[in-house]
């Protein structure tokens, strides 16, 4: 029996690894990896510079929100190009899947539910899986959840120490998420307060409030608050989230917008299941779990990017309740013959594996960079025909990071913290770019303000509809997706 269990466990792990490999896209749809490589190179070559040297504008303060991740990615890129970056990202995605599975196994004690839900969750978070610092921070948050649960259960120092180390890693690998380290303590502090209020609980209470080892947890959080300053970012790591919510970027970055709940049926299913278990069954849930589920749901409804915290953390609480339901009501599908049950299971797994292999083969055949998505050939043209230091290029927010990878100073890239006045005094690049793209400002004034000599434009950009009719700009390059326009007054240096 023990050997059989080991074999089953190995097969489940292999299935989860295959799922992780299949859901992660080889092609870079998120531009973060490009500026991560560029910034990592600057740190390795010049240290922590005061000004951002990879962009077009002077006087912009550097930020090092992801510097730990950036130097790793840039080092791998130097050694083996995007192939090594891809392998590194795959390793992190596989770590996410296996850690999530191990957490479910620990807290639900149900192997098959844990395996199924791990595969479901990895598909659900697929849109967020990219070569960016989120891959590291989600791993750290899952470890944090585990350590919090174990600390209040056992009061052991190893969990206490780990909780104090996590903010140091977060602030140096993905500082913009540091504030969530403290948010995850709030449900437990709320339960601690309720426990000390000595509220009466009868046998019919569905929400359990227990006096557990909360004191050391609170101490770990307070010490972690100090350790969160151990980075080049200082206090900015704490203020970033609040500043970015006030910036204009929330109007056009899809992951910063409020979540449309009907676009995420899995969230609806999870929440409905949790409410149904609490309302209509004998299963009891802990107050901290309920606070986590509904707190992370509210965060996700406010901003799309936070729904992934719901998937990785709140789902564990929901599946704990589901496991309690299965145990309470002895749900084991006894009405189905065992042979039929196993045949169905084998058939479903085989079909799923075939689907994963198909996706994996399709993934491997992709290019790391798609030429219709990023201006690969257009940048080659610029570098072959111009002195890059002699021209000033206007570009779209989505592909500025690719210019930086190619050592072409970008007008703007996907880092809101660099181009908004909330982060850099007297810098209004993000606002100006947004107004040009939405025709709410005279683009000629903006181009004059920033002394723009060339425009690198995607065919789907709004400005492409009318710049071709402007006699002050002439088309010098065109491919299937991108145009380059040159100002008629620009004189090329000989």
Tab-separated table of C-alpha atoms in Angstrom:
chain	number	residue	atom	x	y	z
A	1	UNK	CA	0.000	0.000	0.000
A	2	UNK	CA	2.832	2.386	0.864
A	3	UNK	CA	4.545	1.710	-2.485
A	4	UNK	CA	1.258	2.289	-4.302
A	5	UNK	CA	0.808	5.651	-2.548
A	6	UNK	CA	4.332	6.706	-3.515
A	7	UNK	CA	3.677	5.820	-7.166
A	8	UNK	CA	0.387	7.756	-7.163
A	9	UNK	CA	2.112	10.752	-5.579
A	10	UNK	CA	4.862	10.693	-8.207
A	11	UNK	CA	2.294	10.505	-11.025
A	12	UNK	CA	0.404	13.480	-9.548
A	13	UNK	CA	3.594	15.523	-9.291
A	14	UNK	CA	4.452	14.683	-12.916
A	15	UNK	CA	0.944	15.724	-14.004
A	16	UNK	CA	1.276	19.040	-12.150
A	17	UNK	CA	4.710	19.666	-13.691
A	18	UNK	CA	3.326	18.946	-17.171
A	19	UNK	CA	0.455	21.345	-16.476
A	20	UNK	CA	2.879	24.069	-15.426
A	21	UNK	CA	5.021	23.565	-18.520
A	22	UNK	CA	1.971	23.702	-20.770
A	23	UNK	CA	0.261	26.792	-19.318
A	24	UNK	CA	3.355	29.008	-19.437
A	25	UNK	CA	3.717	30.681	-22.841
A	26	UNK	CA	7.162	30.755	-24.400
A	27	UNK	CA	6.423	33.942	-26.348
A	28	UNK	CA	6.828	37.127	-24.297
A	29	UNK	CA	3.452	38.874	-24.255
A	30	UNK	CA	4.447	41.011	-21.254
A	31	UNK	CA	7.211	43.541	-21.868
A	32	UNK	CA	8.485	43.521	-18.268
A	33	UNK	CA	11.188	41.001	-19.075
A	34	UNK	CA	12.808	43.423	-21.545
A	35	UNK	CA	13.246	46.312	-19.126
A	36	UNK	CA	14.193	43.806	-16.421
A	37	UNK	CA	17.135	42.683	-18.545
A	38	UNK	CA	18.087	46.278	-19.406
A	39	UNK	CA	17.878	47.460	-15.797
A	40	UNK	CA	19.687	44.392	-14.492
A	41	UNK	CA	22.554	45.122	-16.881
A	42	UNK	CA	22.763	48.723	-15.630
A	43	UNK	CA	22.928	47.581	-12.004
A	44	UNK	CA	25.598	44.980	-12.753
A	45	UNK	CA	27.682	47.453	-14.766
A	46	UNK	CA	27.131	50.742	-12.900
A	47	UNK	CA	25.583	49.893	-9.529
A	48	UNK	CA	22.559	51.758	-8.186
A	49	UNK	CA	22.470	54.944	-10.255
A	50	UNK	CA	20.509	57.975	-9.091
A	51	UNK	CA	19.019	58.685	-12.527
A	52	UNK	CA	17.324	56.285	-14.945
A	53	UNK	CA	19.752	56.017	-17.869
A	54	UNK	CA	17.821	53.651	-20.152
A	55	UNK	CA	15.071	56.132	-21.033
A	56	UNK	CA	14.923	59.261	-23.168
A	57	UNK	CA	14.323	61.807	-20.411
A	58	UNK	CA	16.785	63.505	-18.075
A	59	UNK	CA	16.241	63.968	-14.363
A	60	UNK	CA	14.105	60.856	-13.841
A	61	UNK	CA	14.983	59.100	-10.595
A	62	UNK	CA	15.833	55.418	-10.797
A	63	UNK	CA	13.679	52.918	-8.958
A	64	UNK	CA	14.834	49.466	-7.986
A	65	UNK	CA	11.564	47.750	-7.183
A	66	UNK	CA	12.646	44.442	-8.742
A	67	UNK	CA	16.422	44.675	-8.762
A	68	UNK	CA	17.044	41.192	-7.310
A	69	UNK	CA	14.929	39.584	-10.004
A	70	UNK	CA	16.401	41.870	-12.676
A	71	UNK	CA	20.037	40.994	-12.062
A	72	UNK	CA	19.220	37.266	-12.150
A	73	UNK	CA	17.294	37.592	-15.415
A	74	UNK	CA	19.912	39.836	-17.041
A	75	UNK	CA	22.719	37.476	-15.988
A	76	UNK	CA	20.891	34.498	-17.482
A	77	UNK	CA	20.230	36.480	-20.663
A	78	UNK	CA	23.944	37.245	-21.008
A	79	UNK	CA	24.801	33.570	-20.606
A	80	UNK	CA	22.135	31.920	-22.761
A	81	UNK	CA	19.758	34.527	-24.161
A	82	UNK	CA	16.010	34.131	-23.911
A	83	UNK	CA	16.372	30.349	-23.751
A	84	UNK	CA	17.884	30.582	-20.266
A	85	UNK	CA	15.327	33.208	-19.195
A	86	UNK	CA	12.558	30.873	-20.379
A	87	UNK	CA	13.993	27.914	-18.453
A	88	UNK	CA	14.347	30.044	-15.297
A	89	UNK	CA	10.727	31.210	-15.611
A	90	UNK	CA	9.535	27.642	-16.146
A	91	UNK	CA	11.328	26.561	-12.965
A	92	UNK	CA	9.554	29.310	-10.999
A	93	UNK	CA	6.158	28.376	-12.490
A	94	UNK	CA	6.741	24.715	-11.593
A	95	UNK	CA	7.707	25.784	-8.076
A	96	UNK	CA	4.427	27.702	-7.829
A	97	UNK	CA	2.442	24.644	-8.872
A	98	UNK	CA	4.240	22.238	-6.545
A	99	UNK	CA	4.152	24.592	-3.545
A	100	UNK	CA	0.448	25.221	-4.079
A	101	UNK	CA	-0.182	21.464	-4.284
A	102	UNK	CA	1.838	20.817	-1.118
A	103	UNK	CA	-0.166	23.495	0.722
A	104	UNK	CA	-3.434	21.878	-0.336
A	105	UNK	CA	-2.170	18.455	0.708
A	106	UNK	CA	-1.116	19.868	4.084
A	107	UNK	CA	-4.345	21.687	4.873
A	108	UNK	CA	-7.004	19.559	3.145
A	109	UNK	CA	-5.515	16.066	3.632
A	110	UNK	CA	-7.122	15.112	0.319
A	111	UNK	CA	-4.715	14.063	-2.408
A	112	UNK	CA	-7.081	13.947	-5.369
A	113	UNK	CA	-8.903	17.197	-4.609
A	114	UNK	CA	-5.489	18.840	-4.168
A	115	UNK	CA	-4.243	17.509	-7.518
A	116	UNK	CA	-7.372	18.513	-9.434
A	117	UNK	CA	-7.511	21.993	-7.946
A	118	UNK	CA	-3.799	22.608	-8.525
A	119	UNK	CA	-4.302	21.945	-12.239
A	120	UNK	CA	-7.411	24.161	-12.261
A	121	UNK	CA	-5.629	27.027	-10.504
A	122	UNK	CA	-2.578	26.898	-12.774
A	123	UNK	CA	-4.888	27.277	-15.775
A	124	UNK	CA	-6.790	30.079	-14.008
A	125	UNK	CA	-3.608	32.119	-13.368
A	126	UNK	CA	-2.187	31.506	-16.834
A	127	UNK	CA	-2.645	35.154	-17.879
A	128	UNK	CA	-0.370	36.274	-15.034
A	129	UNK	CA	2.397	33.785	-15.785
A	130	UNK	CA	5.171	35.749	-17.480
A	131	UNK	CA	8.876	36.388	-16.971
A	132	UNK	CA	8.310	39.005	-14.324
A	133	UNK	CA	8.859	39.413	-10.600
A	134	UNK	CA	5.328	38.140	-9.837
A	135	UNK	CA	6.671	34.622	-10.276
A	136	UNK	CA	8.839	35.105	-7.193
A	137	UNK	CA	6.407	37.121	-5.071
A	138	UNK	CA	3.550	34.608	-5.407
A	139	UNK	CA	5.871	31.856	-4.188
A	140	UNK	CA	6.845	33.998	-1.194
A	141	UNK	CA	3.214	34.765	-0.362
A	142	UNK	CA	2.292	31.077	-0.400
A	143	UNK	CA	5.226	30.362	1.930
A	144	UNK	CA	4.036	33.239	4.134
A	145	UNK	CA	0.543	31.747	4.355
A	146	UNK	CA	1.987	28.374	5.340
A	147	UNK	CA	4.235	29.907	8.014
A	148	UNK	CA	1.401	31.996	9.481
A	149	UNK	CA	-0.857	28.955	9.761
A	150	UNK	CA	1.882	26.817	11.282
A	151	UNK	CA	3.067	29.524	13.677
A	152	UNK	CA	-0.363	30.094	15.230
A	153	UNK	CA	-0.811	26.321	15.426
A	154	UNK	CA	2.582	25.270	16.825
A	155	UNK	CA	4.312	28.500	18.005
A	156	UNK	CA	7.619	27.149	16.600
A	157	UNK	CA	10.495	29.564	15.999
A	158	UNK	CA	11.333	28.332	12.498
A	159	UNK	CA	8.058	29.769	11.214
A	160	UNK	CA	8.602	32.955	13.193
A	161	UNK	CA	12.072	33.458	11.666
A	162	UNK	CA	10.885	32.673	8.135
A	163	UNK	CA	8.124	35.278	8.424
A	164	UNK	CA	10.758	37.912	9.210
A	165	UNK	CA	12.936	36.881	6.244
A	166	UNK	CA	10.110	37.033	3.671
A	167	UNK	CA	9.756	40.881	3.626
A	168	UNK	CA	13.509	41.217	2.962
A	169	UNK	CA	13.144	38.976	-0.093
A	170	UNK	CA	9.944	40.691	-1.224
A	171	UNK	CA	11.343	44.211	-1.021
A	172	UNK	CA	14.366	43.266	-3.116
A	173	UNK	CA	12.645	41.026	-5.661
A	174	UNK	CA	9.246	42.713	-6.013
A	175	UNK	CA	8.992	45.727	-3.731
A	176	UNK	CA	5.655	46.926	-5.123
A	177	UNK	CA	3.956	43.931	-3.468
A	178	UNK	CA	5.475	44.456	-0.010
A	179	UNK	CA	2.341	46.063	1.401
A	180	UNK	CA	0.454	42.800	0.834
A	181	UNK	CA	2.805	41.025	3.212
A	182	UNK	CA	1.139	43.023	5.996
A	183	UNK	CA	-2.346	42.742	4.533
A	184	UNK	CA	-2.132	38.948	4.886
A	185	UNK	CA	-1.706	39.332	8.661
A	186	UNK	CA	-4.922	41.339	9.048
A	187	UNK	CA	-7.401	38.396	9.007
A	188	UNK	CA	-5.460	36.742	11.832
A	189	UNK	CA	-5.250	39.958	13.844
A	190	UNK	CA	-9.016	40.349	13.382
A	191	UNK	CA	-9.555	36.812	14.741
A	192	UNK	CA	-7.186	37.600	17.623
A	193	UNK	CA	-9.280	40.678	18.517
A	194	UNK	CA	-12.531	38.702	18.302
A	195	UNK	CA	-11.064	35.909	20.448
A	196	UNK	CA	-10.161	38.401	23.178
A	197	UNK	CA	-13.627	39.953	23.062
A	198	UNK	CA	-14.880	36.638	24.474
A	199	UNK	CA	-17.836	36.426	22.146
A	200	UNK	CA	-20.277	33.638	22.882
A	201	UNK	CA	-20.208	30.735	20.463
A	202	UNK	CA	-22.806	27.987	20.463
A	203	UNK	CA	-22.728	24.614	18.739
A	204	UNK	CA	-24.495	26.036	15.697
A	205	UNK	CA	-21.882	28.739	15.035
A	206	UNK	CA	-20.441	28.259	11.568
A	207	UNK	CA	-17.499	30.624	12.131
A	208	UNK	CA	-14.918	29.357	14.628
A	209	UNK	CA	-13.015	31.908	16.699
A	210	UNK	CA	-10.090	30.359	18.562
A	211	UNK	CA	-7.398	31.618	20.891
A	212	UNK	CA	-4.258	30.522	19.122
A	213	UNK	CA	-0.597	31.648	19.231
A	214	UNK	CA	-1.241	35.120	17.850
A	215	UNK	CA	1.210	37.145	19.935
A	216	UNK	CA	4.365	35.877	18.222
A	217	UNK	CA	2.620	36.382	14.877
A	218	UNK	CA	2.047	40.058	15.626
A	219	UNK	CA	5.676	40.454	16.742
A	220	UNK	CA	6.856	38.850	13.468
A	221	UNK	CA	4.745	41.330	11.503
A	222	UNK	CA	6.137	44.336	13.387
A	223	UNK	CA	9.740	43.195	12.950
A	224	UNK	CA	9.001	42.427	9.297
A	225	UNK	CA	7.849	46.039	8.924
A	226	UNK	CA	11.379	47.181	9.842
A	227	UNK	CA	13.085	44.526	7.701
A	228	UNK	CA	10.994	45.725	4.753
A	229	UNK	CA	13.214	48.811	4.639
A	230	UNK	CA	16.289	46.714	3.812
A	231	UNK	CA	16.569	47.684	0.145
A	232	UNK	CA	17.595	50.591	-2.122
A	233	UNK	CA	13.906	51.587	-2.252
A	234	UNK	CA	13.584	52.699	1.373
A	235	UNK	CA	10.100	53.916	2.253
A	236	UNK	CA	9.028	53.904	-1.430
A	237	UNK	CA	8.301	50.192	-1.168
A	238	UNK	CA	5.458	51.012	1.230
A	239	UNK	CA	4.051	53.978	-0.688
A	240	UNK	CA	4.217	52.551	-4.231
A	241	UNK	CA	0.790	50.859	-4.275
A	242	UNK	CA	-1.004	53.959	-3.012
A	243	UNK	CA	0.770	56.243	-5.462
A	244	UNK	CA	0.135	54.028	-8.477
A	245	UNK	CA	-3.588	53.888	-7.693
A	246	UNK	CA	-3.649	57.683	-8.033
A	247	UNK	CA	-1.700	57.683	-11.306
A	248	UNK	CA	-3.348	57.879	-14.721
A	249	UNK	CA	-2.060	54.373	-15.552
A	250	UNK	CA	-5.132	52.852	-13.854
A	251	UNK	CA	-7.153	54.128	-16.829
A	252	UNK	CA	-5.446	52.044	-19.505
A	253	UNK	CA	-3.506	49.174	-17.900
A	254	UNK	CA	-5.923	46.244	-18.028
A	255	UNK	CA	-4.633	44.590	-14.844
A	256	UNK	CA	-5.138	47.841	-12.905
A	257	UNK	CA	-8.827	48.117	-13.792
A	258	UNK	CA	-11.744	46.782	-11.694
A	259	UNK	CA	-12.528	43.141	-12.270
A	260	UNK	CA	-15.582	42.194	-14.322
A	261	UNK	CA	-16.780	39.257	-12.295
A	262	UNK	CA	-18.537	37.529	-15.213
A	263	UNK	CA	-15.193	37.324	-17.032
A	264	UNK	CA	-13.897	35.127	-14.198
A	265	UNK	CA	-16.426	32.274	-13.796
A	266	UNK	CA	-13.953	30.313	-11.682
A	267	UNK	CA	-14.042	33.099	-9.055
A	268	UNK	CA	-17.849	33.001	-9.052
A	269	UNK	CA	-17.737	29.201	-8.659
A	270	UNK	CA	-15.238	29.334	-5.774
A	271	UNK	CA	-17.139	32.010	-3.844
A	272	UNK	CA	-20.514	30.354	-4.448
A	273	UNK	CA	-19.144	27.019	-3.234
A	274	UNK	CA	-17.709	28.608	-0.087
A	275	UNK	CA	-20.924	30.449	0.763
A	276	UNK	CA	-23.011	27.334	0.088
A	277	UNK	CA	-20.839	25.181	2.383
A	278	UNK	CA	-21.076	27.724	5.207
A	279	UNK	CA	-24.793	28.403	4.770
A	280	UNK	CA	-26.229	24.957	4.040
A	281	UNK	CA	-23.957	22.368	5.653
A	282	UNK	CA	-22.634	21.506	9.096
A	283	UNK	CA	-19.074	22.415	8.125
A	284	UNK	CA	-17.412	25.099	10.252
A	285	UNK	CA	-14.714	27.475	9.070
A	286	UNK	CA	-12.226	29.595	10.958
A	287	UNK	CA	-12.801	33.324	11.166
A	288	UNK	CA	-9.354	34.055	9.702
A	289	UNK	CA	-10.152	31.882	6.672
A	290	UNK	CA	-13.433	33.696	6.054
A	291	UNK	CA	-11.733	37.089	6.401
A	292	UNK	CA	-9.037	36.010	3.924
A	293	UNK	CA	-11.517	34.739	1.345
A	294	UNK	CA	-13.781	37.770	1.325
A	295	UNK	CA	-10.962	40.275	1.879
A	296	UNK	CA	-8.993	38.987	-1.115
A	297	UNK	CA	-12.205	38.851	-3.144
A	298	UNK	CA	-12.837	42.553	-2.471
A	299	UNK	CA	-9.230	43.356	-3.433
A	300	UNK	CA	-9.611	41.397	-6.657
A	301	UNK	CA	-12.902	43.098	-7.535
A	302	UNK	CA	-11.217	46.485	-7.145
A	303	UNK	CA	-8.159	45.640	-9.249
A	304	UNK	CA	-7.743	42.727	-11.659
A	305	UNK	CA	-4.088	42.008	-10.765
A	306	UNK	CA	-5.059	41.216	-7.150
A	307	UNK	CA	-7.439	38.428	-8.129
A	308	UNK	CA	-4.394	36.179	-8.419
A	309	UNK	CA	-3.914	36.475	-4.658
A	310	UNK	CA	-7.442	35.091	-4.421
A	311	UNK	CA	-6.524	32.154	-6.650
A	312	UNK	CA	-3.331	31.231	-4.810
A	313	UNK	CA	-4.316	31.998	-1.194
A	314	UNK	CA	-8.099	32.302	-0.742
A	315	UNK	CA	-8.681	29.142	-2.774
A	316	UNK	CA	-6.760	27.175	-0.120
A	317	UNK	CA	-9.242	28.347	2.524
A	318	UNK	CA	-12.151	27.417	0.254
A	319	UNK	CA	-10.739	23.965	-0.410
A	320	UNK	CA	-10.231	23.439	3.324
A	321	UNK	CA	-13.982	23.967	3.671
A	322	UNK	CA	-14.659	21.615	0.737
A	323	UNK	CA	-12.435	18.968	2.306
A	324	UNK	CA	-14.366	19.372	5.545
A	325	UNK	CA	-17.602	18.870	3.591
A	326	UNK	CA	-16.287	15.689	1.941
A	327	UNK	CA	-15.211	14.324	5.317
A	328	UNK	CA	-18.417	15.376	7.139
A	329	UNK	CA	-20.745	13.808	4.587
A	330	UNK	CA	-18.453	10.932	3.557
A	331	UNK	CA	-18.533	11.866	-0.124
A	332	UNK	CA	-16.769	9.021	-1.916
A	333	UNK	CA	-18.941	8.250	-4.992
A	334	UNK	CA	-19.847	4.800	-3.662
A	335	UNK	CA	-22.815	4.661	-6.040
A	336	UNK	CA	-20.347	4.234	-8.932
A	337	UNK	CA	-18.756	0.826	-9.482
A	338	UNK	CA	-15.036	0.900	-8.649
A	339	UNK	CA	-14.000	-0.415	-12.072
A	340	UNK	CA	-16.080	2.245	-13.841
A	341	UNK	CA	-14.735	4.871	-11.475
A	342	UNK	CA	-11.107	3.975	-12.230
A	343	UNK	CA	-11.762	3.698	-15.979
A	344	UNK	CA	-13.355	7.145	-15.977
A	345	UNK	CA	-10.444	8.579	-14.015
A	346	UNK	CA	-7.852	7.006	-16.332
A	347	UNK	CA	-9.766	8.181	-19.415
A	348	UNK	CA	-10.015	11.763	-18.138
A	349	UNK	CA	-6.325	11.845	-17.205
A	350	UNK	CA	-5.267	10.473	-20.610
A	351	UNK	CA	-7.379	13.074	-22.449
A	352	UNK	CA	-5.979	15.829	-20.220
A	353	UNK	CA	-2.379	14.687	-20.775
A	354	UNK	CA	-2.932	14.650	-24.558
A	355	UNK	CA	-4.269	18.217	-24.346
A	356	UNK	CA	-1.262	19.310	-22.287
A	357	UNK	CA	1.207	17.692	-24.697
A	358	UNK	CA	-0.514	19.435	-27.617
A	359	UNK	CA	-0.233	22.784	-25.820
A	360	UNK	CA	3.391	22.126	-24.904
A	361	UNK	CA	4.335	21.269	-28.514
A	362	UNK	CA	2.551	24.421	-29.694
A	363	UNK	CA	4.431	26.408	-27.043
A	364	UNK	CA	7.840	25.088	-28.006
A	365	UNK	CA	7.246	26.049	-31.649
A	366	UNK	CA	6.696	29.719	-30.706
A	367	UNK	CA	9.341	32.393	-31.070
A	368	UNK	CA	10.470	34.114	-27.882
A	369	UNK	CA	9.618	37.482	-29.421
A	370	UNK	CA	6.816	37.890	-31.964
A	371	UNK	CA	7.660	40.415	-34.679
A	372	UNK	CA	4.050	41.550	-35.061
A	373	UNK	CA	3.864	42.288	-31.328
A	374	UNK	CA	7.222	44.009	-30.836
A	375	UNK	CA	9.155	46.236	-33.291
A	376	UNK	CA	11.999	43.789	-33.873
A	377	UNK	CA	12.699	44.714	-37.507
A	378	UNK	CA	11.873	48.400	-37.025
A	379	UNK	CA	14.501	48.694	-34.276
A	380	UNK	CA	17.047	46.926	-36.496
A	381	UNK	CA	16.341	49.541	-39.168
A	382	UNK	CA	16.846	52.398	-36.698
A	383	UNK	CA	20.137	51.007	-35.414
A	384	UNK	CA	21.452	50.363	-38.925
A	385	UNK	CA	20.498	53.761	-40.358
A	386	UNK	CA	20.819	56.239	-37.487
A	387	UNK	CA	23.074	57.213	-34.643
A	388	UNK	CA	20.767	56.304	-31.752
A	389	UNK	CA	22.243	59.062	-29.593
A	390	UNK	CA	21.317	61.606	-32.265
A	391	UNK	CA	17.581	60.829	-32.424
A	392	UNK	CA	14.674	61.058	-29.976
A	393	UNK	CA	11.976	58.451	-30.489
A	394	UNK	CA	8.317	58.563	-29.496
A	395	UNK	CA	6.965	55.067	-28.816
A	396	UNK	CA	3.974	53.261	-27.338
A	397	UNK	CA	3.815	52.217	-23.677
A	398	UNK	CA	3.641	48.504	-24.582
A	399	UNK	CA	6.921	48.179	-26.459
A	400	UNK	CA	9.181	50.812	-24.925
A	401	UNK	CA	10.872	48.092	-22.882
A	402	UNK	CA	11.921	46.305	-26.071
A	403	UNK	CA	13.715	49.468	-27.204
A	404	UNK	CA	15.530	49.540	-23.856
A	405	UNK	CA	16.581	45.913	-24.312
A	406	UNK	CA	18.127	46.974	-27.632
A	407	UNK	CA	19.804	49.953	-25.908
A	408	UNK	CA	17.555	52.469	-27.625
A	409	UNK	CA	16.339	55.122	-25.123
A	410	UNK	CA	12.556	54.842	-24.841
A	411	UNK	CA	10.038	57.661	-24.584
A	412	UNK	CA	7.974	55.499	-22.226
A	413	UNK	CA	7.803	51.896	-21.044
A	414	UNK	CA	5.552	49.750	-18.842
A	415	UNK	CA	6.916	51.109	-15.544
A	416	UNK	CA	4.322	53.580	-14.293
A	417	UNK	CA	6.611	54.596	-11.426
A	418	UNK	CA	9.117	56.167	-13.802
A	419	UNK	CA	6.889	58.390	-15.896
A	420	UNK	CA	4.165	59.702	-13.591
A	421	UNK	CA	4.319	62.862	-11.503
A	422	UNK	CA	3.231	60.852	-8.443
A	423	UNK	CA	6.676	59.225	-8.459
A	424	UNK	CA	8.934	61.791	-10.128
A	425	UNK	CA	8.361	65.498	-9.525
A	426	UNK	CA	7.922	67.587	-12.682
A	427	UNK	CA	7.767	64.438	-14.848
A	428	UNK	CA	4.506	64.186	-16.741
A	429	UNK	CA	5.450	61.808	-19.557
A	430	UNK	CA	2.756	59.233	-18.790
A	431	UNK	CA	0.019	61.851	-18.819
A	432	UNK	CA	1.285	63.426	-22.056
A	433	UNK	CA	1.560	60.047	-23.797
A	434	UNK	CA	-1.940	59.056	-22.693
A	435	UNK	CA	-3.413	62.305	-24.012
A	436	UNK	CA	-1.666	61.924	-27.383
A	437	UNK	CA	-2.952	58.357	-27.754
A	438	UNK	CA	-6.493	59.460	-26.882
A	439	UNK	CA	-6.481	62.617	-29.032
A	440	UNK	CA	-7.107	64.879	-26.021
A	441	UNK	CA	-4.054	67.044	-26.654
A	442	UNK	CA	-2.325	68.509	-29.697
A	443	UNK	CA	0.328	65.898	-30.460
A	444	UNK	CA	2.562	68.457	-32.194
A	445	UNK	CA	2.932	70.331	-28.902
A	446	UNK	CA	3.977	67.160	-27.088
A	447	UNK	CA	6.493	66.215	-29.780
A	448	UNK	CA	7.938	69.727	-29.664
A	449	UNK	CA	8.100	69.644	-25.856
A	450	UNK	CA	10.182	66.459	-25.884
A	451	UNK	CA	12.124	67.339	-29.091
A	452	UNK	CA	10.929	64.170	-30.827
A	453	UNK	CA	12.645	63.444	-34.153
A	454	UNK	CA	11.140	60.023	-34.947
A	455	UNK	CA	7.895	58.181	-34.274
A	456	UNK	CA	7.805	54.389	-33.869
A	457	UNK	CA	4.144	53.477	-34.226
A	458	UNK	CA	2.128	50.264	-34.338
A	459	UNK	CA	-0.544	50.108	-37.011
A	460	UNK	CA	-3.265	49.748	-34.346
A	461	UNK	CA	-2.300	52.941	-32.515
A	462	UNK	CA	-4.721	55.833	-32.726
A	463	UNK	CA	-2.023	58.237	-33.881
A	464	UNK	CA	-1.362	56.090	-36.967
A	465	UNK	CA	-4.715	57.212	-38.394
A	466	UNK	CA	-3.689	60.827	-38.882
A	467	UNK	CA	0.103	61.184	-38.620
A	468	UNK	CA	0.478	60.019	-42.229
A	469	UNK	CA	-1.500	63.070	-43.331
A	470	UNK	CA	0.720	65.476	-41.422
A	471	UNK	CA	3.147	67.148	-43.815
A	472	UNK	CA	5.649	67.627	-40.974
A	473	UNK	CA	6.280	63.885	-40.807
A	474	UNK	CA	7.457	61.543	-43.549
A	475	UNK	CA	7.295	57.746	-43.600
A	476	UNK	CA	10.798	56.218	-43.715
A	477	UNK	CA	10.049	52.608	-42.741
A	478	UNK	CA	7.087	50.229	-42.870
A	479	UNK	CA	6.577	46.542	-42.199
A	480	UNK	CA	3.491	44.408	-41.557
A	481	UNK	CA	2.874	45.956	-38.128
A	482	UNK	CA	5.085	49.001	-37.511
A	483	UNK	CA	5.784	52.390	-39.071
A	484	UNK	CA	8.657	54.804	-38.527
A	485	UNK	CA	8.067	58.477	-39.260
A	486	UNK	CA	10.783	61.119	-39.397
A	487	UNK	CA	10.340	64.820	-38.759
A	488	UNK	CA	10.944	66.760	-41.990
A	489	UNK	CA	13.150	69.227	-40.100
A	490	UNK	CA	15.465	66.510	-38.819
A	491	UNK	CA	18.930	66.700	-40.285
A	492	UNK	CA	20.868	63.466	-40.159
A	493	UNK	CA	24.427	63.823	-38.876
A	494	UNK	CA	27.063	62.725	-41.348
